[in-house]
Coordinates of C-alpha atoms in Angstrom, one line a residue:
M1 CA -6.0 -41.5 -104.6
V2 CA -9.1 -40.0 -106.2
K3 CA -10.2 -41.5 -109.5
G4 CA -11.6 -39.2 -112.2
K5 CA -14.9 -39.7 -114.0
Q6 CA -15.5 -43.1 -115.4
Y7 CA -17.5 -44.1 -118.4
W8 CA -19.8 -47.1 -118.9
L9 CA -22.2 -48.7 -121.4
L10 CA -25.6 -50.0 -120.2
K11 CA -27.5 -52.3 -122.5
T12 CA -31.2 -52.7 -122.5
E13 CA -33.8 -54.3 -124.8
P14 CA -36.0 -51.4 -126.1
G15 CA -39.1 -53.6 -125.5
E16 CA -38.1 -54.0 -121.8
W17 CA -36.8 -50.4 -121.1
S18 CA -36.3 -47.9 -123.9
W19 CA -34.8 -44.4 -124.0
E20 CA -38.3 -43.1 -124.1
D21 CA -39.1 -44.9 -120.8
Q22 CA -35.9 -43.6 -119.3
A23 CA -36.6 -40.0 -120.4
A24 CA -40.1 -40.1 -118.8
N25 CA -40.7 -39.6 -115.1
G26 CA -38.0 -37.0 -114.8
G27 CA -35.4 -39.2 -116.4
V28 CA -34.5 -41.0 -113.2
T29 CA -34.7 -44.8 -112.6
K30 CA -32.9 -47.6 -110.9
W31 CA -30.8 -49.8 -113.2
D32 CA -31.8 -53.3 -112.1
G33 CA -32.1 -56.8 -113.4
V34 CA -28.4 -57.3 -113.7
K35 CA -27.7 -61.0 -112.9
N36 CA -24.2 -61.5 -114.4
K37 CA -21.5 -61.3 -111.7
Q38 CA -19.0 -59.4 -113.9
A39 CA -21.7 -56.9 -114.8
Q40 CA -22.7 -56.5 -111.1
K41 CA -19.0 -55.9 -110.4
H42 CA -19.1 -53.0 -112.9
L43 CA -22.2 -51.6 -111.2
K44 CA -20.4 -51.7 -107.9
A45 CA -17.5 -49.7 -109.4
M46 CA -19.7 -46.8 -110.6
K47 CA -19.4 -43.5 -108.9
L48 CA -21.7 -40.5 -108.6
G49 CA -21.5 -38.4 -111.7
D50 CA -20.1 -41.2 -114.0
L51 CA -21.6 -41.1 -117.5
C52 CA -23.1 -44.1 -119.2
F53 CA -24.1 -44.8 -122.8
F54 CA -27.7 -46.0 -123.0
Y55 CA -27.5 -48.8 -125.5
H56 CA -30.5 -50.5 -127.2
S57 CA -29.7 -54.2 -127.7
G58 CA -31.8 -56.8 -129.5
A59 CA -32.3 -58.1 -133.0
T60 CA -33.5 -54.9 -134.6
A61 CA -31.9 -52.0 -132.7
R62 CA -28.2 -52.4 -131.7
R63 CA -27.1 -48.8 -131.1
V64 CA -26.1 -46.1 -128.6
V65 CA -29.2 -43.8 -128.3
G66 CA -28.4 -41.6 -125.3
V67 CA -26.4 -40.8 -122.2
V68 CA -27.3 -41.2 -118.5
S69 CA -25.4 -40.2 -115.4
V70 CA -25.1 -42.1 -112.1
V71 CA -27.1 -40.2 -109.5
K72 CA -27.0 -42.9 -106.7
E73 CA -24.1 -45.3 -106.3
C74 CA -24.5 -49.0 -106.0
Y75 CA -26.9 -50.3 -103.3
A76 CA -28.6 -53.6 -102.5
E77 CA -32.3 -53.9 -103.0
G78 CA -34.6 -56.6 -101.6
G79 CA -33.9 -59.8 -99.8
D80 CA -31.0 -60.3 -97.4
D81 CA -27.6 -58.9 -98.3
K82 CA -26.5 -62.2 -99.8
N83 CA -29.4 -62.6 -102.1
S84 CA -30.2 -58.9 -102.8
E85 CA -30.1 -57.4 -106.2
V86 CA -27.3 -54.8 -107.0
V87 CA -28.7 -51.6 -108.5
V88 CA -27.6 -48.0 -109.3
D89 CA -29.8 -45.0 -110.0
V90 CA -29.3 -43.2 -113.3
K91 CA -30.7 -40.0 -114.8
A92 CA -31.1 -39.2 -118.4
V93 CA -28.6 -36.5 -119.6
G94 CA -29.5 -36.4 -123.2
E95 CA -30.2 -38.2 -126.4
M96 CA -27.4 -38.8 -129.0
R97 CA -27.7 -36.3 -131.8
R98 CA -27.1 -39.2 -134.1
Q99 CA -27.6 -42.7 -132.9
V100 CA -24.5 -44.8 -133.3
D101 CA -25.1 -48.3 -134.7
L102 CA -23.1 -51.3 -133.6
K103 CA -22.1 -52.0 -137.2
D104 CA -20.7 -48.4 -137.5
M105 CA -18.7 -48.9 -134.3
K106 CA -17.3 -52.3 -135.5
Q107 CA -16.2 -50.7 -138.8
D108 CA -14.4 -47.8 -137.0
G109 CA -10.7 -48.5 -136.7
E110 CA -10.3 -46.3 -133.6
L111 CA -12.7 -48.6 -131.7
K112 CA -10.9 -51.8 -132.4
G113 CA -10.6 -54.0 -129.3
F114 CA -13.5 -52.4 -127.5
I115 CA -14.7 -54.9 -124.9
M116 CA -18.2 -54.9 -126.2
F117 CA -17.0 -56.6 -129.4
R118 CA -15.3 -59.4 -127.3
Q119 CA -18.0 -59.8 -124.7
P120 CA -21.2 -59.0 -126.6
R121 CA -23.6 -60.5 -124.0
L122 CA -22.3 -58.5 -121.0
S123 CA -24.9 -55.9 -120.1
V124 CA -22.7 -53.4 -118.2
L125 CA -19.3 -52.5 -119.6
P126 CA -16.6 -50.1 -118.8
V127 CA -15.8 -47.7 -121.6
P128 CA -12.2 -46.3 -121.9
E129 CA -12.2 -42.5 -122.2
K130 CA -10.8 -42.5 -125.8
V131 CA -13.6 -44.9 -126.9
W132 CA -16.2 -42.7 -125.1
E133 CA -14.9 -39.7 -127.0
R134 CA -14.9 -41.5 -130.4
I135 CA -18.4 -42.8 -130.0
C136 CA -19.5 -39.3 -129.0
E137 CA -17.8 -38.0 -132.1
L138 CA -19.5 -40.6 -134.3
G139 CA -22.9 -39.5 -132.8
N140 CA -22.2 -35.7 -133.0
G141 CA -22.3 -35.6 -129.2
F142 CA -25.5 -35.7 -127.1
E143 CA -28.0 -33.2 -125.9
G144 CA -26.7 -31.6 -122.7
D145 CA -23.0 -32.1 -123.5
G146 CA -22.4 -28.4 -123.8
I147 CA -21.5 -28.4 -127.5
D148 CA -23.7 -26.2 -129.7
I149 CA -24.4 -27.9 -133.0
G150 CA -25.6 -25.5 -135.7
E151 CA -28.3 -26.2 -138.3
D152 CA -25.7 -27.5 -140.7
G153 CA -24.5 -30.1 -138.2
G154 CA -21.2 -28.3 -137.6
D155 CA -19.8 -27.2 -134.3
D156 CA -20.8 -23.6 -133.7
A157 CA -18.3 -23.0 -130.9
K158 CA -16.2 -19.9 -131.4
A159 CA -12.6 -20.4 -132.4

């Protein structure tokens, strides 16, 4: 059985690794530093081409700022297999057209029950497809999503 594309949310403190850092150097980096076992399990479940929200955490900037895609599935880095760090490589796809704040997500009835609200400290989270679509809608999509947004902010796709 082949699974379809999966969606994820990756949290980072902007002072440690920001969207600007991610977009530099061709937009590719390894996503490392994940210590929590549940978050590592999520990294291991990621597949080539999966999309991830790039989320700035911290006291001043809790928001979805962009989208990255998985370009190298989970691998071990450093040390022996038992003590090695679990990482994936991700590449910047595009910045959100409008950043989506945590407070806006919490106030949206369609996002009720999203795991991020129940497990706020988890740094790697699965995102159900309907939640992914709603957050994209709240953010007017992201650069590189194939949707043409006109100057007035409306969808310029032909009907």
